[in-house]
CSV table of C-alpha atoms and ligand atoms in Angstrom, one decimal:
chain,number,residue,atom,x,y,z
A,1,UNK,CA,-0.1,0.0,-0.2
A,2,UNK,CA,1.2,3.4,-0.8
A,3,UNK,CA,-0.2,6.3,0.8
A,4,UNK,CA,0.8,8.8,-1.5
A,5,UNK,CA,3.0,10.7,1.1
A,6,UNK,CA,5.3,8.5,2.5
A,7,UNK,CA,7.9,6.8,0.4
A,8,UNK,CA,7.9,3.4,2.2
A,9,UNK,CA,5.1,1.2,1.1
A,10,UNK,CA,3.3,-0.6,3.8
A,11,UNK,CA,3.3,-4.1,3.5
A,12,UNK,CA,0.5,-6.4,4.1
A,13,UNK,CA,-1.8,-3.2,5.2
A,14,UNK,CA,-5.3,-3.8,6.4
A,15,UNK,CA,-7.3,-1.0,5.1
A,16,UNK,CA,-11.3,-0.4,6.3
A,17,UNK,CA,-13.3,1.8,4.3
A,18,UNK,CA,-16.9,2.6,3.4
A,19,UNK,CA,-18.8,4.1,0.6
A,20,UNK,CA,-17.5,7.7,2.1
A,21,UNK,CA,-14.5,7.6,3.6
A,22,UNK,CA,-11.3,5.4,4.8
A,23,UNK,CA,-11.7,4.6,8.3
A,24,UNK,CA,-8.5,2.4,9.3
A,25,UNK,CA,-5.2,1.9,7.6
A,26,UNK,CA,-2.4,-0.2,8.9
A,27,UNK,CA,-0.4,-3.1,9.4
A,28,UNK,CA,-2.2,-4.5,12.4
A,29,UNK,CA,-5.6,-5.7,12.8
A,30,UNK,CA,-8.0,-3.1,12.6
A,31,UNK,CA,-9.8,-2.5,15.8
A,32,UNK,CA,-13.3,-4.2,16.5
A,33,UNK,CA,-15.8,-1.4,16.4
A,34,UNK,CA,-14.8,-0.7,12.7
A,35,UNK,CA,-15.6,-4.2,11.8
A,36,UNK,CA,-19.2,-6.0,11.3
A,37,UNK,CA,-20.3,-7.4,14.3
A,38,UNK,CA,-18.2,-10.8,15.0
A,39,UNK,CA,-16.1,-10.4,11.7
A,40,UNK,CA,-12.6,-12.1,12.0
A,41,UNK,CA,-11.6,-12.0,8.4
A,42,UNK,CA,-11.0,-9.5,5.7
A,43,UNK,CA,-14.1,-8.9,3.2
A,44,UNK,CA,-11.5,-9.5,0.9
A,45,UNK,CA,-8.0,-10.6,0.5
A,46,UNK,CA,-5.7,-8.9,-2.2
A,47,UNK,CA,-2.1,-9.9,-1.4
A,48,UNK,CA,-1.1,-9.7,-4.8
A,49,UNK,CA,-2.1,-6.0,-5.2
A,50,UNK,CA,-1.0,-2.8,-4.8
A,51,UNK,CA,-3.3,-0.1,-3.5
A,52,UNK,CA,-2.8,3.5,-4.0
A,53,UNK,CA,-4.9,6.9,-4.0
A,54,UNK,CA,-6.5,7.6,-7.0
A,55,UNK,CA,-4.7,10.2,-9.1
A,56,UNK,CA,-4.9,13.8,-9.2
A,57,UNK,CA,-4.4,15.5,-12.4
A,58,UNK,CA,-3.4,19.3,-11.4
A,59,UNK,CA,-3.5,20.9,-15.0
A,60,UNK,CA,-5.5,20.3,-17.6
A,61,UNK,CA,-8.1,22.5,-19.9
A,62,UNK,CA,-11.4,21.0,-20.4
A,63,UNK,CA,-12.3,23.3,-23.1
A,64,UNK,CA,-9.7,21.9,-25.4
A,65,UNK,CA,-9.5,18.4,-27.5
A,66,UNK,CA,-5.8,17.2,-26.6
A,67,UNK,CA,-5.8,14.4,-28.8
A,68,UNK,CA,-6.4,16.1,-32.0
A,69,UNK,CA,-3.2,16.7,-33.9
A,70,UNK,CA,-4.5,18.7,-36.8
A,71,UNK,CA,-3.9,22.6,-36.3
A,72,UNK,CA,-7.5,23.1,-38.6
A,73,UNK,CA,-9.6,20.8,-36.9
A,74,UNK,CA,-8.4,22.0,-33.4
A,75,UNK,CA,-8.9,25.9,-34.4
A,76,UNK,CA,-12.3,24.5,-35.9
A,77,UNK,CA,-13.3,23.2,-32.8
A,78,UNK,CA,-12.5,26.4,-30.6
A,79,UNK,CA,-15.0,27.9,-32.8
A,80,UNK,CA,-18.0,25.8,-31.1
A,81,UNK,CA,-20.3,27.7,-28.7
A,82,UNK,CA,-19.6,27.5,-24.9
A,83,UNK,CA,-22.7,25.0,-24.9
A,84,UNK,CA,-21.0,22.8,-27.3
A,85,UNK,CA,-17.7,22.6,-25.7
A,86,UNK,CA,-19.4,22.2,-22.5
A,87,UNK,CA,-21.0,19.1,-24.2
A,88,UNK,CA,-17.8,17.7,-25.6
A,89,UNK,CA,-16.4,17.9,-22.6
A,90,UNK,CA,-18.8,15.6,-20.5
A,91,UNK,CA,-17.5,11.9,-22.2
A,92,UNK,CA,-13.8,12.7,-20.9
A,93,UNK,CA,-15.2,12.6,-17.2
A,94,UNK,CA,-16.1,9.0,-17.2
A,95,UNK,CA,-12.8,8.0,-19.1
A,96,UNK,CA,-10.8,9.8,-16.5
A,97,UNK,CA,-12.6,7.7,-13.8
A,98,UNK,CA,-11.8,4.5,-16.0
A,99,UNK,CA,-8.2,5.8,-15.9
A,100,UNK,CA,-7.5,6.0,-12.2
A,101,UNK,CA,-8.0,10.2,-12.2
A,102,UNK,CA,-10.2,11.0,-9.4
A,103,UNK,CA,-9.4,14.8,-9.5
A,104,UNK,CA,-8.6,17.1,-11.8
A,105,UNK,CA,-7.8,21.0,-11.2
A,106,UNK,CA,-8.7,22.5,-14.6
A,107,UNK,CA,-6.1,25.3,-15.8
A,108,UNK,CA,-8.5,27.8,-17.1
A,109,UNK,CA,-11.1,28.8,-20.0
A,110,UNK,CA,-12.7,31.8,-20.9
A,111,UNK,CA,-15.9,29.6,-22.3
A,112,UNK,CA,-16.9,28.7,-18.7
A,113,UNK,CA,-16.5,25.1,-19.3
A,114,UNK,CA,-14.1,24.3,-16.5
A,115,UNK,CA,-16.6,26.2,-14.2
A,116,UNK,CA,-19.4,24.6,-15.4
A,117,UNK,CA,-17.8,21.2,-14.4
A,118,UNK,CA,-16.7,22.2,-11.1
A,119,UNK,CA,-20.4,23.1,-10.4
A,120,UNK,CA,-21.5,20.1,-11.8
A,121,UNK,CA,-19.5,18.5,-9.3
A,122,UNK,CA,-20.9,20.1,-6.6
A,123,UNK,CA,-24.1,19.3,-7.6
A,124,UNK,CA,-25.8,16.5,-5.4
A,125,UNK,CA,-27.1,14.4,-8.7
A,126,UNK,CA,-23.6,14.5,-10.3
A,127,UNK,CA,-22.8,12.2,-12.8
A,128,UNK,CA,-19.6,9.7,-12.1
A,129,UNK,CA,-16.9,12.2,-12.5
A,130,UNK,CA,-13.6,13.1,-11.1
A,131,UNK,CA,-13.5,16.1,-8.7
A,132,UNK,CA,-13.0,19.4,-10.7
A,133,UNK,CA,-12.1,22.8,-9.9
A,134,UNK,CA,-11.5,25.9,-12.0
A,135,UNK,CA,-10.2,29.3,-12.1
A,136,UNK,CA,-12.6,30.2,-14.9
A,137,UNK,CA,-11.2,32.6,-17.3
A,138,UNK,CA,-7.2,33.3,-16.8
A,139,UNK,CA,-5.9,36.6,-16.5
A,140,UNK,CA,-3.6,38.1,-18.8
A,141,UNK,CA,-2.6,41.5,-20.6
A,142,UNK,CA,-4.8,42.6,-23.7
A,143,UNK,CA,-3.0,41.9,-26.5
A,144,UNK,CA,-0.5,39.2,-24.9
A,145,UNK,CA,-0.2,35.2,-25.2
A,146,UNK,CA,-3.2,33.4,-23.7
A,147,UNK,CA,-6.6,35.3,-25.3
A,148,UNK,CA,-7.6,31.8,-26.2
A,149,UNK,CA,-8.2,30.7,-22.4
A,150,UNK,CA,-7.8,34.3,-20.6
A,151,UNK,CA,-9.7,37.7,-20.3
A,152,UNK,CA,-7.3,40.8,-19.9
A,153,UNK,CA,-6.8,43.1,-17.2
A,154,UNK,CA,-7.7,46.0,-19.1
A,155,UNK,CA,-11.3,44.8,-19.2
A,156,UNK,CA,-11.7,45.5,-15.4
A,157,UNK,CA,-9.6,48.4,-14.7
A,158,UNK,CA,-8.0,48.0,-11.3
A,159,UNK,CA,-6.1,44.4,-11.0
A,160,UNK,CA,-8.3,43.6,-8.0
A,161,UNK,CA,-11.3,43.9,-10.2
A,162,UNK,CA,-10.1,41.1,-12.3
A,163,UNK,CA,-9.5,38.9,-9.5
A,164,UNK,CA,-13.0,39.9,-8.1
A,165,UNK,CA,-14.7,39.2,-11.4
A,166,UNK,CA,-13.3,35.4,-11.2
A,167,UNK,CA,-14.4,35.2,-7.7
A,168,UNK,CA,-18.1,36.2,-8.7
A,169,UNK,CA,-18.0,33.7,-11.8
A,170,UNK,CA,-17.2,31.2,-9.1
A,171,UNK,CA,-13.6,30.7,-9.7
A,172,UNK,CA,-12.3,27.8,-7.1
A,173,UNK,CA,-8.7,29.5,-7.6
A,174,UNK,CA,-7.1,32.4,-9.7
A,175,UNK,CA,-4.8,31.6,-12.5
A,176,UNK,CA,-2.3,34.0,-14.2
A,177,UNK,CA,-0.5,34.1,-17.4
A,178,UNK,CA,2.1,36.2,-16.5
A,179,UNK,CA,4.6,35.3,-19.4
A,180,UNK,CA,4.9,34.2,-23.1
A,181,UNK,CA,5.4,30.7,-24.1
A,182,UNK,CA,8.6,29.1,-25.6
A,183,UNK,CA,9.1,30.0,-29.6
A,184,UNK,CA,10.1,26.5,-30.7
A,185,UNK,CA,11.8,27.8,-33.5
A,186,UNK,CA,14.1,29.6,-31.4
A,187,UNK,CA,14.2,27.4,-28.7
A,188,UNK,CA,13.8,30.0,-26.1
A,189,UNK,CA,11.1,32.0,-24.7
A,190,UNK,CA,11.7,35.1,-26.9
A,191,UNK,CA,8.7,37.7,-25.5
A,192,UNK,CA,9.3,40.0,-22.2
A,193,UNK,CA,7.2,38.8,-19.3
A,194,UNK,CA,3.5,40.0,-19.7
A,195,UNK,CA,3.4,41.2,-16.3
A,196,UNK,CA,5.7,42.9,-13.5
A,197,UNK,CA,6.5,41.6,-10.1
A,198,UNK,CA,4.4,44.4,-8.6
A,199,UNK,CA,1.3,43.2,-10.8
A,200,UNK,CA,1.4,39.9,-9.6
A,201,UNK,CA,2.2,40.3,-6.2
A,202,UNK,CA,-1.2,42.8,-6.4
A,203,UNK,CA,-3.1,39.9,-7.8
A,204,UNK,CA,-1.4,37.5,-5.4
A,205,UNK,CA,-2.5,39.8,-2.6
A,206,UNK,CA,-6.1,40.5,-4.1
A,207,UNK,CA,-6.7,36.3,-4.6
A,208,UNK,CA,-5.7,36.0,-1.0
A,209,UNK,CA,-8.1,38.5,0.5
A,210,UNK,CA,-10.7,36.1,-1.3
A,211,UNK,CA,-9.4,33.0,0.1
A,212,UNK,CA,-8.1,31.6,-3.0
A,213,UNK,CA,-4.9,30.2,-4.5
A,214,UNK,CA,-3.3,31.4,-7.4
A,215,UNK,CA,-1.3,29.7,-10.0
A,216,UNK,CA,0.9,31.1,-12.8
A,217,UNK,CA,1.8,29.9,-16.2
A,218,UNK,CA,5.5,30.7,-16.4
A,219,UNK,CA,8.2,30.0,-18.7
A,220,UNK,CA,11.4,31.7,-19.2
A,221,UNK,CA,13.7,32.7,-16.3
A,222,UNK,CA,12.8,36.4,-16.0
A,223,UNK,CA,9.0,35.8,-16.2
A,224,UNK,CA,9.5,32.9,-13.5
A,225,UNK,CA,11.5,35.1,-11.5
A,226,UNK,CA,8.5,37.5,-11.2
A,227,UNK,CA,5.8,35.1,-10.4
A,228,UNK,CA,7.8,33.6,-7.8
A,229,UNK,CA,8.6,37.2,-6.4
A,230,UNK,CA,5.2,38.0,-6.6
A,231,UNK,CA,4.2,35.2,-4.5
A,232,UNK,CA,2.0,32.8,-6.4
A,233,UNK,CA,1.4,29.2,-5.0
A,234,UNK,CA,2.9,27.4,-8.1
A,235,UNK,CA,4.6,27.5,-11.1
A,236,UNK,CA,3.2,26.0,-14.1
A,237,UNK,CA,5.4,24.6,-16.6
A,238,UNK,CA,8.7,26.5,-15.4
A,239,UNK,CA,10.6,26.0,-18.6
A,240,UNK,CA,14.0,27.3,-18.1
A,241,UNK,CA,13.4,27.6,-14.3
A,242,UNK,CA,17.3,28.3,-13.0
A,243,UNK,CA,18.6,26.3,-9.8
A,244,UNK,CA,18.6,29.5,-7.6
A,245,UNK,CA,15.0,29.9,-8.5
A,246,UNK,CA,14.4,26.5,-7.5
A,247,UNK,CA,15.9,26.9,-4.1
A,248,UNK,CA,13.4,30.0,-3.7
A,249,UNK,CA,10.6,27.9,-4.7
A,250,UNK,CA,11.3,25.1,-2.3
A,251,UNK,CA,12.0,27.9,0.8
A,252,UNK,CA,8.6,29.8,-0.2
A,253,UNK,CA,6.7,26.4,-0.4
A,254,UNK,CA,5.8,27.5,-4.2
A,255,UNK,CA,5.2,24.3,-5.7
A,256,UNK,CA,6.2,23.3,-9.6
A,257,UNK,CA,3.7,21.6,-12.2
A,258,UNK,CA,6.7,20.8,-14.9
A,259,UNK,CA,4.1,19.7,-17.8
A,260,UNK,CA,6.6,18.0,-19.8
A,261,UNK,CA,3.6,16.3,-22.5
A,262,UNK,CA,3.1,19.1,-24.6
A,263,UNK,CA,6.7,19.9,-25.3
A,264,UNK,CA,7.4,16.0,-25.6
A,265,UNK,CA,4.4,15.8,-28.3
A,266,UNK,CA,5.8,18.3,-30.4
A,267,UNK,CA,9.1,15.8,-30.5
A,268,UNK,CA,6.6,13.0,-30.9
A,269,UNK,CA,5.1,14.5,-34.0
A,270,UNK,CA,7.3,16.9,-35.4
A,271,UNK,CA,6.9,16.1,-38.9
A,272,UNK,CA,3.0,16.5,-38.4
A,273,UNK,CA,4.0,19.7,-36.6
A,274,UNK,CA,6.1,20.8,-39.6
A,275,UNK,CA,9.3,21.3,-37.3
A,276,UNK,CA,12.9,20.5,-38.9
A,277,UNK,CA,15.5,18.8,-37.6
A,278,UNK,CA,16.8,22.2,-36.2
A,279,UNK,CA,13.5,22.8,-34.1
A,280,UNK,CA,13.5,19.3,-33.4
A,281,UNK,CA,16.9,19.2,-31.8
A,282,UNK,CA,15.9,22.9,-29.9
A,283,UNK,CA,13.0,21.0,-28.3
A,284,UNK,CA,15.3,17.9,-27.0
A,285,UNK,CA,17.6,20.7,-25.6
A,286,UNK,CA,15.0,22.2,-23.9
A,287,UNK,CA,13.3,18.8,-22.4
A,288,UNK,CA,16.7,17.3,-21.3
A,289,UNK,CA,17.3,20.6,-19.5
A,290,UNK,CA,13.6,20.5,-18.2
A,291,UNK,CA,14.6,16.9,-17.0
A,292,UNK,CA,17.8,18.1,-15.5
A,293,UNK,CA,16.0,20.6,-13.5
A,294,UNK,CA,13.3,18.2,-12.3
A,295,UNK,CA,15.8,16.0,-10.9
A,296,UNK,CA,17.5,18.9,-9.2
A,297,UNK,CA,14.1,20.2,-7.9
A,298,UNK,CA,13.5,16.6,-6.3
A,299,UNK,CA,16.7,16.3,-4.5
A,300,UNK,CA,16.4,20.0,-3.4
A,301,UNK,CA,13.1,19.3,-2.0
A,302,UNK,CA,11.0,21.6,-4.1
A,303,UNK,CA,7.3,20.4,-4.0
A,304,UNK,CA,6.8,19.1,-7.4
A,305,UNK,CA,3.1,18.6,-8.6
A,306,UNK,CA,2.0,16.3,-11.9
A,307,UNK,CA,-0.2,17.9,-14.3
A,308,UNK,CA,-0.1,17.4,-18.1
A,309,UNK,CA,-1.5,20.3,-19.7
A,310,UNK,CA,-4.1,17.8,-21.2
A,311,UNK,CA,-5.9,19.9,-24.1
A,312,UNK,CA,-2.6,20.9,-25.5
A,313,UNK,CA,-1.8,19.8,-28.9
A,314,UNK,CA,-1.2,16.0,-28.5
A,315,UNK,CA,-2.1,15.6,-24.9
A,316,UNK,CA,-5.3,13.8,-24.6
A,317,UNK,CA,-7.3,14.0,-21.4
A,318,UNK,CA,-6.7,11.2,-18.8
A,319,UNK,CA,-3.9,9.3,-21.5
A,320,UNK,CA,-2.2,12.5,-21.7
A,321,UNK,CA,-1.7,12.6,-17.9
A,322,UNK,CA,-0.5,8.8,-17.9
A,323,UNK,CA,1.9,9.6,-20.5
A,324,UNK,CA,3.0,12.6,-18.1
A,325,UNK,CA,3.8,10.5,-15.5
A,326,UNK,CA,6.0,8.3,-18.0
A,327,UNK,CA,7.9,11.6,-18.9
A,328,UNK,CA,8.8,12.6,-15.1
A,329,UNK,CA,10.0,9.0,-14.9
A,330,UNK,CA,11.8,9.2,-17.8
A,331,UNK,CA,13.2,12.6,-16.7
A,332,UNK,CA,15.0,10.9,-13.8
A,333,UNK,CA,12.3,10.5,-11.1
A,334,UNK,CA,11.7,7.4,-9.1
A,335,UNK,CA,8.2,5.7,-9.6
A,336,UNK,CA,7.6,6.7,-5.8
A,337,UNK,CA,8.5,10.2,-6.4
A,338,UNK,CA,6.3,10.4,-9.4
A,339,UNK,CA,3.1,8.9,-7.6
A,340,UNK,CA,3.8,11.2,-4.7
A,341,UNK,CA,3.7,14.2,-7.4
A,342,UNK,CA,0.0,12.8,-8.6
A,343,UNK,CA,-1.3,11.9,-5.1
A,344,UNK,CA,0.0,13.2,-1.7
A,345,UNK,CA,1.8,16.1,-2.6
A,346,UNK,CA,-0.9,17.6,-4.7
A,347,UNK,CA,-3.4,17.0,-2.1
A,348,UNK,CA,-1.5,18.8,0.6
A,349,UNK,CA,-0.7,21.7,-1.3
A,350,UNK,CA,-3.4,22.8,-3.5
A,351,UNK,CA,-5.9,23.3,-1.0
A,352,UNK,CA,-8.7,21.2,-2.6
A,353,UNK,CA,-12.2,21.5,-0.8
A,354,UNK,CA,-12.1,17.6,-0.1
A,355,UNK,CA,-9.8,15.1,1.2
A,356,UNK,CA,-8.6,12.9,-1.8
A,357,UNK,CA,-5.0,11.9,-3.1
A,358,UNK,CA,-4.1,9.9,0.2
A,359,UNK,CA,-4.6,6.7,2.0
A,360,UNK,CA,-5.3,7.9,5.4
A,361,UNK,CA,-8.2,7.8,8.0
A,362,UNK,CA,-10.8,10.5,6.9
A,363,UNK,CA,-9.7,10.6,3.2
A,364,UNK,CA,-12.5,9.5,0.8
A,365,UNK,CA,-12.6,6.1,-0.8
A,366,UNK,CA,-11.1,6.7,-3.7
A,367,UNK,CA,-8.0,4.5,-4.8
A,368,UNK,CA,-6.5,2.3,-7.2
A,369,UNK,CA,-6.0,-1.5,-7.1
A,370,UNK,CA,-3.5,-3.2,-9.4
A,371,UNK,CA,-1.7,-6.2,-9.9
A,372,UNK,CA,1.0,-4.3,-12.0
A,373,UNK,CA,3.0,-2.3,-9.2
A,374,UNK,CA,3.8,1.2,-10.4
A,375,UNK,CA,6.7,0.9,-8.4
A,376,UNK,CA,8.4,-1.3,-10.9
A,377,UNK,CA,7.8,0.9,-13.5
A,378,UNK,CA,5.0,3.9,-13.7
A,379,UNK,CA,3.4,2.8,-17.3
A,380,UNK,CA,2.0,0.1,-15.2
A,381,UNK,CA,-0.6,2.3,-14.2
A,382,UNK,CA,-2.0,2.3,-18.1
A,383,UNK,CA,-2.4,-1.7,-17.5
A,384,UNK,CA,-5.8,-3.4,-16.1
A,385,UNK,CA,-6.7,-2.3,-12.5
A,386,UNK,CA,-9.6,-1.4,-10.5
A,387,UNK,CA,-10.7,2.0,-9.4
A,388,UNK,CA,-12.6,2.3,-5.8
A,389,UNK,CA,-14.5,5.4,-6.4
A,390,UNK,CA,-16.7,6.6,-3.0
A,391,UNK,CA,-17.0,2.5,-2.3
A,392,UNK,CA,-18.1,1.7,-6.0
A,393,UNK,CA,-15.6,-0.3,-8.2
A,394,UNK,CA,-14.8,0.3,-11.7
A,395,UNK,CA,-12.8,-1.7,-13.7
A,396,UNK,CA,-10.1,-0.3,-16.4
A,397,UNK,CA,-9.4,-3.1,-18.8
A,398,UNK,CA,-6.0,-1.0,-19.6
A,399,UNK,CA,-5.4,1.6,-21.9
A,400,UNK,CA,-4.4,0.0,-25.0
A,401,UNK,CA,-8.1,-1.6,-24.9
A,402,UNK,CA,-10.2,1.1,-23.9
A,403,UNK,CA,-9.7,2.8,-27.1
A,404,UNK,CA,-8.2,6.2,-25.9
B,501,LIG,ZN1,-2.1,25.2,-19.7
């Protein structure tokens, strides 16, 4: 049993749970008052299984169809109405459950898809779906990167008004886009950051005044520095982060969500994307540097959180997240470190409204049971497994057979 926080597995663990929550976890027998009257033996003896918390995807965009690689089809998809985008997102929910993903932190859209799903989750009559929370529209500057998922600060005047508008829309947290993105052709972030440190800090203060966490899309070391100094809760992507910045992140408890998948997908489908060998070599260099930073961050004690940026080109919801976990392992993290980043660390750091991501009394009964130990290799999570979700059992026949 892996509890999502500790690195040492518990062998021969006893677990007592009901539909709602976990009541007991330990190597000794559970106390009799937690069992059925007269019960001496476990209801199930699964000695050849590994039990671990259901997975938390910490960076996904429900309004985008990530699996789509054709750029024309992607822009046609985005021309749909918000209602159409929302109904296209619905079938993803049950698939995520089947894959073992029990919670998703949506990373923003301006069509209200993430907010609608967050609201749906909070409805007593919700369908089978993971926990979802959302920042609504991300916050950026007019004319700068992010207009497809953000609303500009300029629309609201004072910075605090932008945050207030999101909160009024029902945002669970606040998402900022203080930088641009990587220019793949040049292999660098070419544009100046969108926001100053003072702007980030003011938005952070505003978010805190509403009791909300704030997460920042940031790539390029200049922009990352501003996000860190502005006091965000997590740096998303963080391409080109420097070691001294990782140290600051550790000291200030700023988490890092490295999102390898969207860049790796560009390498995997370089022909389709029209990249020549020079661009591919840039991309590979970026990924190598990112991998080295991830290993360094782990050694330094930075809080690392797994998120795939699902919805980006080639990054399908659910399957793309399992791929992200493989990429983190490929980068040099041990399987247990990857599992922690997708469970306990996320659950401890991201202020979700419910308790999941750990196997501990008081946490929801949402966990994976598998005969293919992910400690051997993380890709074992793609194979057949069971997911217990609020006491109900779902069987997943493995990614290859799910046709995803
Ligand atoms: Zn994103």
